[in-house]
Amino acid sequence: MPFTKHEIELLNNLLPNEVEASRARAAYGKTASYIPELAKAPQDALGIHMIDVDGTTVSGGDCGLSFTMQSISKVFTLILALMDNGEQAVFEKVGMEPTGDNFNSMLKLELVRPGIPFNPLINAGAIAISSLIHGNNPAEKNARVLSFFQALAGNDTLAYDMDVYRSESDTANLNRSMGYLLKDNGVLEGNVEDVLDVYFHHCSISVTCGDLARMALVLANNGTDPLTGTALIPRRYVQIAKTFMVTCGMYNASGEFAIQVGLPAKSGVSGGILTMVPGRAGIGVVGPALNAKGNSISGVHLLESLSRELDWSLF
Amino acid sequence: MPFTKHEIELLNNLLPNEVEASRARAAYGKTASYIPELAKAPQDALGIHMIDVDGTTVSGGDCGLSFTMQSISKVFTLILALMDNGEQAVFEKVGMEPTGDNFNSMLKLELVRPGIPFNPLINAGAIAISSLIHGNNPAEKNARVLSFFQALAGNDTLAYDMDVYRSESDTANLNRSMGYLLKDNGVLEGNVEDVLDVYFHHCSISVTCGDLARMALVLANNGTDPLTGTALIPRRYVQIAKTFMVTCGMYNASGEFAIQVGLPAKSGVSGGILTMVPGRAGIGVVGPALNAKGNSISGVHLLESLSRELDWSLF
Amino acid sequence: MPFTKHEIELLNNLLPNEVEASRARAAYGKTASYIPELAKAPQDALGIHMIDVDGTTVSGGDCGLSFTMQSISKVFTLILALMDNGEQAVFEKVGMEPTGDNFNSMLKLELVRPGIPFNPLINAGAIAISSLIHGNNPAEKNARVLSFFQALAGNDTLAYDMDVYRSESDTANLNRSMGYLLKDNGVLEGNVEDVLDVYFHHCSISVTCGDLARMALVLANNGTDPLTGTALIPRRYVQIAKTFMVTCGMYNASGEFAIQVGLPAKSGVSGGILTMVPGRAGIGVVGPALNAKGNSISGVHLLESLSRELDWSLF
Amino acid sequence: MPFTKHEIELLNNLLPNEVEASRARAAYGKTASYIPELAKAPQDALGIHMIDVDGTTVSGGDCGLSFTMQSISKVFTLILALMDNGEQAVFEKVGMEPTGDNFNSMLKLELVRPGIPFNPLINAGAIAISSLIHGNNPAEKNARVLSFFQALAGNDTLAYDMDVYRSESDTANLNRSMGYLLKDNGVLEGNVEDVLDVYFHHCSISVTCGDLARMALVLANNGTDPLTGTALIPRRYVQIAKTFMVTCGMYNASGEFAIQVGLPAKSGVSGGILTMVPGRAGIGVVGPALNAKGNSISGVHLLESLSRELDWSLF
């Protein structure tokens, strides 16, 4: 069901003030510093773009800002890995549970046998997923990932931001450490550096809020792009992805986001958030200043306000 | 929306076979042993009772079996604590996040400052919640809890099973340890033994699948009993409870349950599961043999089958 | 071998300046606050008393100060438990390894099977040891402990400081938590509160540096009081105690103390340190201001200086 | 002081039976499997070689067996790093405390700030130490290490076992993971693979019990080779090394070894143990079958017997 006329009016009326109110929260956050290139993002930017199943769009703030997908990409590499390998093969390598730990923690890989990542949306899990993408070499895999993402976004100009890719690859000692631990635990096939190359690449795909909204729209519509009618993802894999977005999508603030917003969502350390009103609309948000848990501080605030005003929670 | 005529027929047709197929799984589980009284439950019992918003019921298997609520009660003491204290006061004492650890783990209480329980559905969180129930002494609190549970179940004969209460209280060294650690962390007010007395009591309330289904129905209907029209819980608190049931309701198998069943649910070590089809029906299940994560092995299997057949997942 | 005449002169010459230099470090520490009664101790006090196997004494600073033994008592309850039960029975309940964690940590009791304390000098281990002291009830056990300590100190006026005992018992939620976890792990026999009563009592025995030095002298002389010739402890149990003092005696700064001082030692949160020059002399130190690891900041500094000057390290 | 004539007779009398009695324990252990090349060692070999400060030797069992030093080398790279950099610079990168965790654990690197290895004898610490060895490149560093080890063993034919080196380097995902985590924590300078190359090399130096005994003899004699009179190590660094050997030398069975044997020692997963009677003799032992903690099961048993018979414990 698309947004109603009343809802569109309400959103258009609310957005200017809500965006400014949420933007003010950026003062209490800061841009990611562990990837040097990300620290250059405008600290108090905030943009949102929504597109419903009829193609009606509502947007506000700094929608033109380009940013890299970072962890948001993990939702779609998970889906591609499921399409490449099926459920059973994927869930031999990653679990289905939230961790309660930081997204880059390695504790449970050492403490909890058999040492597979708890879920595909933490770093360790997404690295494991990267190793499952089909392709004869990293270049082939990267090409397949990009092509899949372009189809989902309905945008064949989506591309890798090679500055961010290099910045990330150069400073990724913690992810590299995780990769070798996964290798030792028997989770990764093949060469660790090759797997990481795929991982760093898909984190570095550059998008706008509009792109995220289109990708989210496909999920909101159970796998079929409602604007073209093209079936892009089997419904069961959309269901799996949306469930993970509720239980693990916002790092270890996922529980709070579920209670305060109640929508499937995935955030990235670039300040992006992809979310959706299931059956109705896709939403892309960007706000580079992050809170202590690694989510866009302004973006989360804006989504809390809108979900409350429009009663969007699934629960 | 109640179950359709077609759905009721389908459920009535499916249940006999599905119950027997799921009951066979009990051979791979075992009844809880850490509370001696619980180990006496019939290993391969399995019962289910559903009641929709029109009052239509469907049931199968060993529905007459009585069992204690155990952790299922935590959903409703959380709600009562919210009604007694409001959101802000409650979430100063417990968090909103899944832990990834066992339900009786104390690791995060030591490792993660400020040492409050990660959520109200693990043991530590539920003990903290018990301390927030209003009342001048344990007896008053216990009376208020029982009375609230009776109203939700529409059954004023609900009562404490004092054998289980004593068995639990006598052997509860781990919960006692947790209580004193919470006290040390500044989470609990008052006397630790008094708090535990409330906790052990509410875990020992004896119910049938029918009682659970009625209590779940109130949640499915956003806080108002659809059969009497009585408003029993503010909608916001129902929303909070249902969200926790999705992210943390099935111990550290909650993520898997969300993917395989997709319904808000809460399990107990007696083998009970309370779940619901939001807006439509309440469901109570019992199957005392537990899997490694502490959930009813037959009950989870049965709910997976029914959710798949009837497409019940929220996601 | 007693101190040589030259050493005694050297010590007498060094002590006044060294005590004042070390006393100045107290400004960087603080008295224990978690037991309210301990916080009353004089922040910058520092005293030392040494007595060699010939009975020659050297002392400096605030030697008249009374303080409670706290964790120092754990060395002697370990010995008494060994004398009561033998090695095998004791090491079924506690291990022999340093933990690397805080003295009051419970992590390894949950993480490392079979869940026995890693060693008898951390709180969990000492509580387990308290349960092994022979006696029909806490009062009898407390009487036996006090009598043993009096014999070791050659001072039959040693007594419990009941203000500290009560302060400790009233605020000991963390130790109580540990007691119940040990009970759950099958480590403790009998009633947890009874065990804790013995533990809190022996921590509350009031001593001076002179008492500590006499008790240490017995260990330095392999179990026989050199001043009376009375055999008080079998040599093997002294050996066990001294080894633990080297590997675990100074909380999780034991490794550093071994490198910088190199003597068997045990500290307490009252600021006391019992140490010795094996074969030669017993030493008692007190300085209530603690460093971040819970050891007397001035006391450790003084022992580092003296060990360096007199080449006391065992290594 | 050299062994007395009586002790030498006693040792020569005891050794044949003690070696066979201890060799029988090999049935309860197994050779290291995680480095494929090590698994080829003879399961029930056991050899011991002792050399006192006068050069008198006593030996028994399979003394001719060659094996790689593995973790035993860590004692001497620590010493070389101390000689290259001084105490202060070394202890900015590694701590002085036992960990209570497995030798290849990464838990504390994540949990305990500032994330430096707890001590130089666990894998993480030894990798950090490898990065401190002076030299313009790995080849230079490896040459300096080998030359230092040759001098200590008085054996200029000591060499790298390149099969073991390659086996180790090829399968060392866990050490590689540790290396990158240390890099992320700011502990390692330079390229991680270069540091690991130095680490894998020094672990792969091939020795016999006789070589270990000579190297130990230098430590037993406080840094000067008693047979040549050459000063090889400053006494303070010997003291530091010996202290670490007592508190952390036998992995997380160091506490037990200190109580049962009471000598400074370092073990390796090849089944070697280097130990000494301070001031008197150096000892080398090899027995490839390991116990659960990773130490030679026969070797530990033999040392326990000898230490008890000859009253060798320092404590």
PDB file of C-alpha atoms in Angstrom, chain B residues 120-258:
ATOM      1  CA  PRO B 120      14.302  -7.358  31.060  1.00  0.00           C
ATOM      2  CA  LEU B 121      13.824 -10.895  29.705  1.00  0.00           C
ATOM      3  CA  ILE B 122      17.107 -12.441  30.864  1.00  0.00           C
ATOM      4  CA  ASN B 123      17.201 -13.559  34.488  1.00  0.00           C
ATOM      5  CA  ALA B 124      19.210 -10.600  35.719  1.00  0.00           C
ATOM      6  CA  GLY B 125      16.833  -8.192  34.003  1.00  0.00           C
ATOM      7  CA  ALA B 126      13.740  -9.879  35.326  1.00  0.00           C
ATOM      8  CA  ILE B 127      15.140  -9.776  38.864  1.00  0.00           C
ATOM      9  CA  ALA B 128      15.720  -6.048  38.415  1.00  0.00           C
ATOM     10  CA  ILE B 129      12.139  -5.719  37.176  1.00  0.00           C
ATOM     11  CA  SER B 130      10.835  -7.619  40.211  1.00  0.00           C
ATOM     12  CA  SER B 131      12.345  -4.948  42.416  1.00  0.00           C
ATOM     13  CA  LEU B 132      10.332  -2.279  40.588  1.00  0.00           C
ATOM     14  CA  ILE B 133       6.875  -3.785  41.202  1.00  0.00           C
ATOM     15  CA  HIS B 134       5.013  -1.520  43.623  1.00  0.00           C
ATOM     16  CA  GLY B 135       3.960  -2.809  47.016  1.00  0.00           C
ATOM     17  CA  ASN B 136       5.010  -2.366  50.637  1.00  0.00           C
ATOM     18  CA  ASN B 137       6.404  -5.860  51.011  1.00  0.00           C
ATOM     19  CA  PRO B 138       6.836  -9.069  49.035  1.00  0.00           C
ATOM     20  CA  ALA B 139       3.375 -10.323  49.971  1.00  0.00           C
ATOM     21  CA  GLU B 140       1.696  -7.179  48.624  1.00  0.00           C
ATOM     22  CA  LYS B 141       3.772  -7.309  45.456  1.00  0.00           C
ATOM     23  CA  ASN B 142       3.007 -10.972  44.920  1.00  0.00           C
ATOM     24  CA  ALA B 143      -0.692 -10.286  45.378  1.00  0.00           C
ATOM     25  CA  ARG B 144      -0.594  -7.460  42.819  1.00  0.00           C
ATOM     26  CA  VAL B 145       1.286  -9.619  40.308  1.00  0.00           C
ATOM     27  CA  LEU B 146      -1.116 -12.531  40.675  1.00  0.00           C
ATOM     28  CA  SER B 147      -4.142 -10.287  40.391  1.00  0.00           C
ATOM     29  CA  PHE B 148      -2.748  -8.691  37.196  1.00  0.00           C
ATOM     30  CA  PHE B 149      -2.022 -12.081  35.668  1.00  0.00           C
ATOM     31  CA  GLN B 150      -5.532 -13.322  36.575  1.00  0.00           C
ATOM     32  CA  ALA B 151      -7.067 -10.328  34.799  1.00  0.00           C
ATOM     33  CA  LEU B 152      -4.974 -10.925  31.676  1.00  0.00           C
ATOM     34  CA  ALA B 153      -5.860 -14.620  31.595  1.00  0.00           C
ATOM     35  CA  GLY B 154      -9.508 -13.956  32.400  1.00  0.00           C
ATOM     36  CA  ASN B 155      -9.087 -16.636  35.049  1.00  0.00           C
ATOM     37  CA  ASP B 156      -9.330 -15.733  38.712  1.00  0.00           C
ATOM     38  CA  THR B 157      -8.252 -19.205  39.769  1.00  0.00           C
ATOM     39  CA  LEU B 158      -4.665 -18.721  38.563  1.00  0.00           C
ATOM     40  CA  ALA B 159      -2.455 -19.509  41.543  1.00  0.00           C
ATOM     41  CA  TYR B 160       1.109 -20.069  42.677  1.00  0.00           C
ATOM     42  CA  ASP B 161       2.395 -23.643  42.543  1.00  0.00           C
ATOM     43  CA  MET B 162       4.037 -23.645  45.950  1.00  0.00           C
ATOM     44  CA  ASP B 163       5.950 -26.886  45.366  1.00  0.00           C
ATOM     45  CA  VAL B 164       7.685 -25.370  42.378  1.00  0.00           C
ATOM     46  CA  TYR B 165       8.170 -22.098  44.248  1.00  0.00           C
ATOM     47  CA  ARG B 166       9.936 -23.883  47.088  1.00  0.00           C
ATOM     48  CA  SER B 167      11.962 -26.078  44.747  1.00  0.00           C
ATOM     49  CA  GLU B 168      13.059 -22.989  42.862  1.00  0.00           C
ATOM     50  CA  SER B 169      13.797 -20.884  45.913  1.00  0.00           C
ATOM     51  CA  ASP B 170      15.774 -23.691  47.557  1.00  0.00           C
ATOM     52  CA  THR B 171      18.037 -24.330  44.574  1.00  0.00           C
ATOM     53  CA  ALA B 172      18.345 -20.836  43.185  1.00  0.00           C
ATOM     54  CA  ASN B 173      21.960 -20.186  44.051  1.00  0.00           C
ATOM     55  CA  LEU B 174      22.706 -18.744  40.636  1.00  0.00           C
ATOM     56  CA  ASN B 175      19.758 -16.335  40.746  1.00  0.00           C
ATOM     57  CA  ARG B 176      20.743 -15.417  44.290  1.00  0.00           C
ATOM     58  CA  SER B 177      24.286 -14.740  43.073  1.00  0.00           C
ATOM     59  CA  MET B 178      22.865 -12.537  40.346  1.00  0.00           C
ATOM     60  CA  GLY B 179      20.693 -10.697  42.849  1.00  0.00           C
ATOM     61  CA  TYR B 180      23.663  -9.769  45.017  1.00  0.00           C
ATOM     62  CA  LEU B 181      25.706  -8.729  42.013  1.00  0.00           C
ATOM     63  CA  LEU B 182      22.860  -6.474  40.886  1.00  0.00           C
ATOM     64  CA  LYS B 183      22.713  -5.079  44.409  1.00  0.00           C
ATOM     65  CA  ASP B 184      26.440  -4.375  44.280  1.00  0.00           C
ATOM     66  CA  ASN B 185      26.015  -2.704  40.885  1.00  0.00           C
ATOM     67  CA  GLY B 186      23.384  -0.382  42.350  1.00  0.00           C
ATOM     68  CA  VAL B 187      20.533  -1.852  40.310  1.00  0.00           C
ATOM     69  CA  LEU B 188      18.344  -3.263  43.088  1.00  0.00           C
ATOM     70  CA  GLU B 189      16.552  -1.308  45.774  1.00  0.00           C
ATOM     71  CA  GLY B 190      15.816  -2.977  49.083  1.00  0.00           C
ATOM     72  CA  ASN B 191      16.543  -6.405  50.393  1.00  0.00           C
ATOM     73  CA  VAL B 192      17.835  -8.957  47.878  1.00  0.00           C
ATOM     74  CA  GLU B 193      15.921 -11.885  49.381  1.00  0.00           C
ATOM     75  CA  ASP B 194      12.702  -9.859  49.224  1.00  0.00           C
ATOM     76  CA  VAL B 195      13.265  -9.124  45.546  1.00  0.00           C
ATOM     77  CA  LEU B 196      14.014 -12.769  44.829  1.00  0.00           C
ATOM     78  CA  ASP B 197      10.873 -13.800  46.660  1.00  0.00           C
ATOM     79  CA  VAL B 198       8.806 -11.785  44.179  1.00  0.00           C
ATOM     80  CA  TYR B 199      10.814 -13.219  41.296  1.00  0.00           C
ATOM     81  CA  PHE B 200      10.465 -16.851  42.383  1.00  0.00           C
ATOM     82  CA  HIS B 201       6.753 -16.360  43.006  1.00  0.00           C
ATOM     83  CA  HIS B 202       5.901 -14.985  39.581  1.00  0.00           C
ATOM     84  CA  CYS B 203       7.907 -17.753  37.906  1.00  0.00           C
ATOM     85  CA  SER B 204       5.789 -20.281  39.809  1.00  0.00           C
ATOM     86  CA  ILE B 205       2.331 -19.216  38.639  1.00  0.00           C
ATOM     87  CA  SER B 206       0.603 -22.296  37.283  1.00  0.00           C
ATOM     88  CA  VAL B 207      -1.173 -22.100  33.913  1.00  0.00           C
ATOM     89  CA  THR B 208      -2.445 -24.132  30.978  1.00  0.00           C
ATOM     90  CA  CYS B 209      -2.025 -23.438  27.274  1.00  0.00           C
ATOM     91  CA  GLY B 210      -5.466 -21.884  27.365  1.00  0.00           C
ATOM     92  CA  ASP B 211      -4.346 -19.346  29.978  1.00  0.00           C
ATOM     93  CA  LEU B 212      -1.265 -18.436  27.946  1.00  0.00           C
ATOM     94  CA  ALA B 213      -3.367 -18.025  24.818  1.00  0.00           C
ATOM     95  CA  ARG B 214      -5.719 -15.624  26.610  1.00  0.00           C
ATOM     96  CA  MET B 215      -2.829 -13.572  27.983  1.00  0.00           C
ATOM     97  CA  ALA B 216      -1.230 -13.491  24.533  1.00  0.00           C
ATOM     98  CA  LEU B 217      -4.530 -12.438  23.002  1.00  0.00           C
ATOM     99  CA  VAL B 218      -4.495  -9.248  25.073  1.00  0.00           C
ATOM    100  CA  LEU B 219      -1.057  -8.430  23.656  1.00  0.00           C
ATOM    101  CA  ALA B 220      -2.138  -9.395  20.121  1.00  0.00           C
ATOM    102  CA  ASN B 221      -4.999  -6.947  20.520  1.00  0.00           C
ATOM    103  CA  ASN B 222      -2.738  -4.125  21.725  1.00  0.00           C
ATOM    104  CA  GLY B 223      -3.695  -4.247  25.377  1.00  0.00           C
ATOM    105  CA  THR B 224      -7.465  -4.573  25.301  1.00  0.00           C
ATOM    106  CA  ASP B 225      -9.085  -7.939  25.956  1.00  0.00           C
ATOM    107  CA  PRO B 226     -11.142  -8.373  22.753  1.00  0.00           C
ATOM    108  CA  LEU B 227     -13.566 -10.743  24.457  1.00  0.00           C
ATOM    109  CA  THR B 228     -14.552  -8.317  27.206  1.00  0.00           C
ATOM    110  CA  GLY B 229     -13.521  -4.997  25.739  1.00  0.00           C
ATOM    111  CA  THR B 230     -11.555  -4.188  28.894  1.00  0.00           C
ATOM    112  CA  ALA B 231      -8.420  -2.084  28.420  1.00  0.00           C
ATOM    113  CA  LEU B 232      -5.776  -3.831  30.517  1.00  0.00           C
ATOM    114  CA  ILE B 233      -2.436  -2.459  29.241  1.00  0.00           C
ATOM    115  CA  PRO B 234      -1.543   0.843  27.550  1.00  0.00           C
ATOM    116  CA  ARG B 235      -0.708   0.210  23.898  1.00  0.00           C
ATOM    117  CA  ARG B 236       2.840   1.628  24.178  1.00  0.00           C
ATOM    118  CA  TYR B 237       3.729  -0.918  26.832  1.00  0.00           C
ATOM    119  CA  VAL B 238       2.346  -3.710  24.673  1.00  0.00           C
ATOM    120  CA  GLN B 239       4.550  -2.427  21.856  1.00  0.00           C
ATOM    121  CA  ILE B 240       7.607  -2.478  24.107  1.00  0.00           C
ATOM    122  CA  ALA B 241       6.796  -5.989  25.304  1.00  0.00           C
ATOM    123  CA  LYS B 242       6.211  -7.350  21.800  1.00  0.00           C
ATOM    124  CA  THR B 243       9.463  -5.835  20.569  1.00  0.00           C
ATOM    125  CA  PHE B 244      11.431  -7.472  23.381  1.00  0.00           C
ATOM    126  CA  MET B 245       9.675 -10.754  22.623  1.00  0.00           C
ATOM    127  CA  VAL B 246      11.038 -10.566  19.058  1.00  0.00           C
ATOM    128  CA  THR B 247      14.586  -9.550  19.938  1.00  0.00           C
ATOM    129  CA  CYS B 248      15.058 -11.418  23.249  1.00  0.00           C
ATOM    130  CA  GLY B 249      12.060 -13.648  23.930  1.00  0.00           C
ATOM    131  CA  MET B 250      13.512 -17.049  23.131  1.00  0.00           C
ATOM    132  CA  TYR B 251      16.739 -16.781  25.139  1.00  0.00           C
ATOM    133  CA  ASN B 252      19.769 -16.781  22.855  1.00  0.00           C
ATOM    134  CA  ALA B 253      17.836 -18.547  20.127  1.00  0.00           C
ATOM    135  CA  SER B 254      15.678 -15.448  19.608  1.00  0.00           C
ATOM    136  CA  GLY B 255      17.332 -14.559  16.315  1.00  0.00           C
ATOM    137  CA  GLU B 256      16.731 -17.999  14.891  1.00  0.00           C
ATOM    138  CA  PHE B 257      13.115 -18.020  16.092  1.00  0.00           C
ATOM    139  CA  ALA B 258      12.560 -14.639  14.456  1.00  0.00           C
TER     140      ALA B 258
END
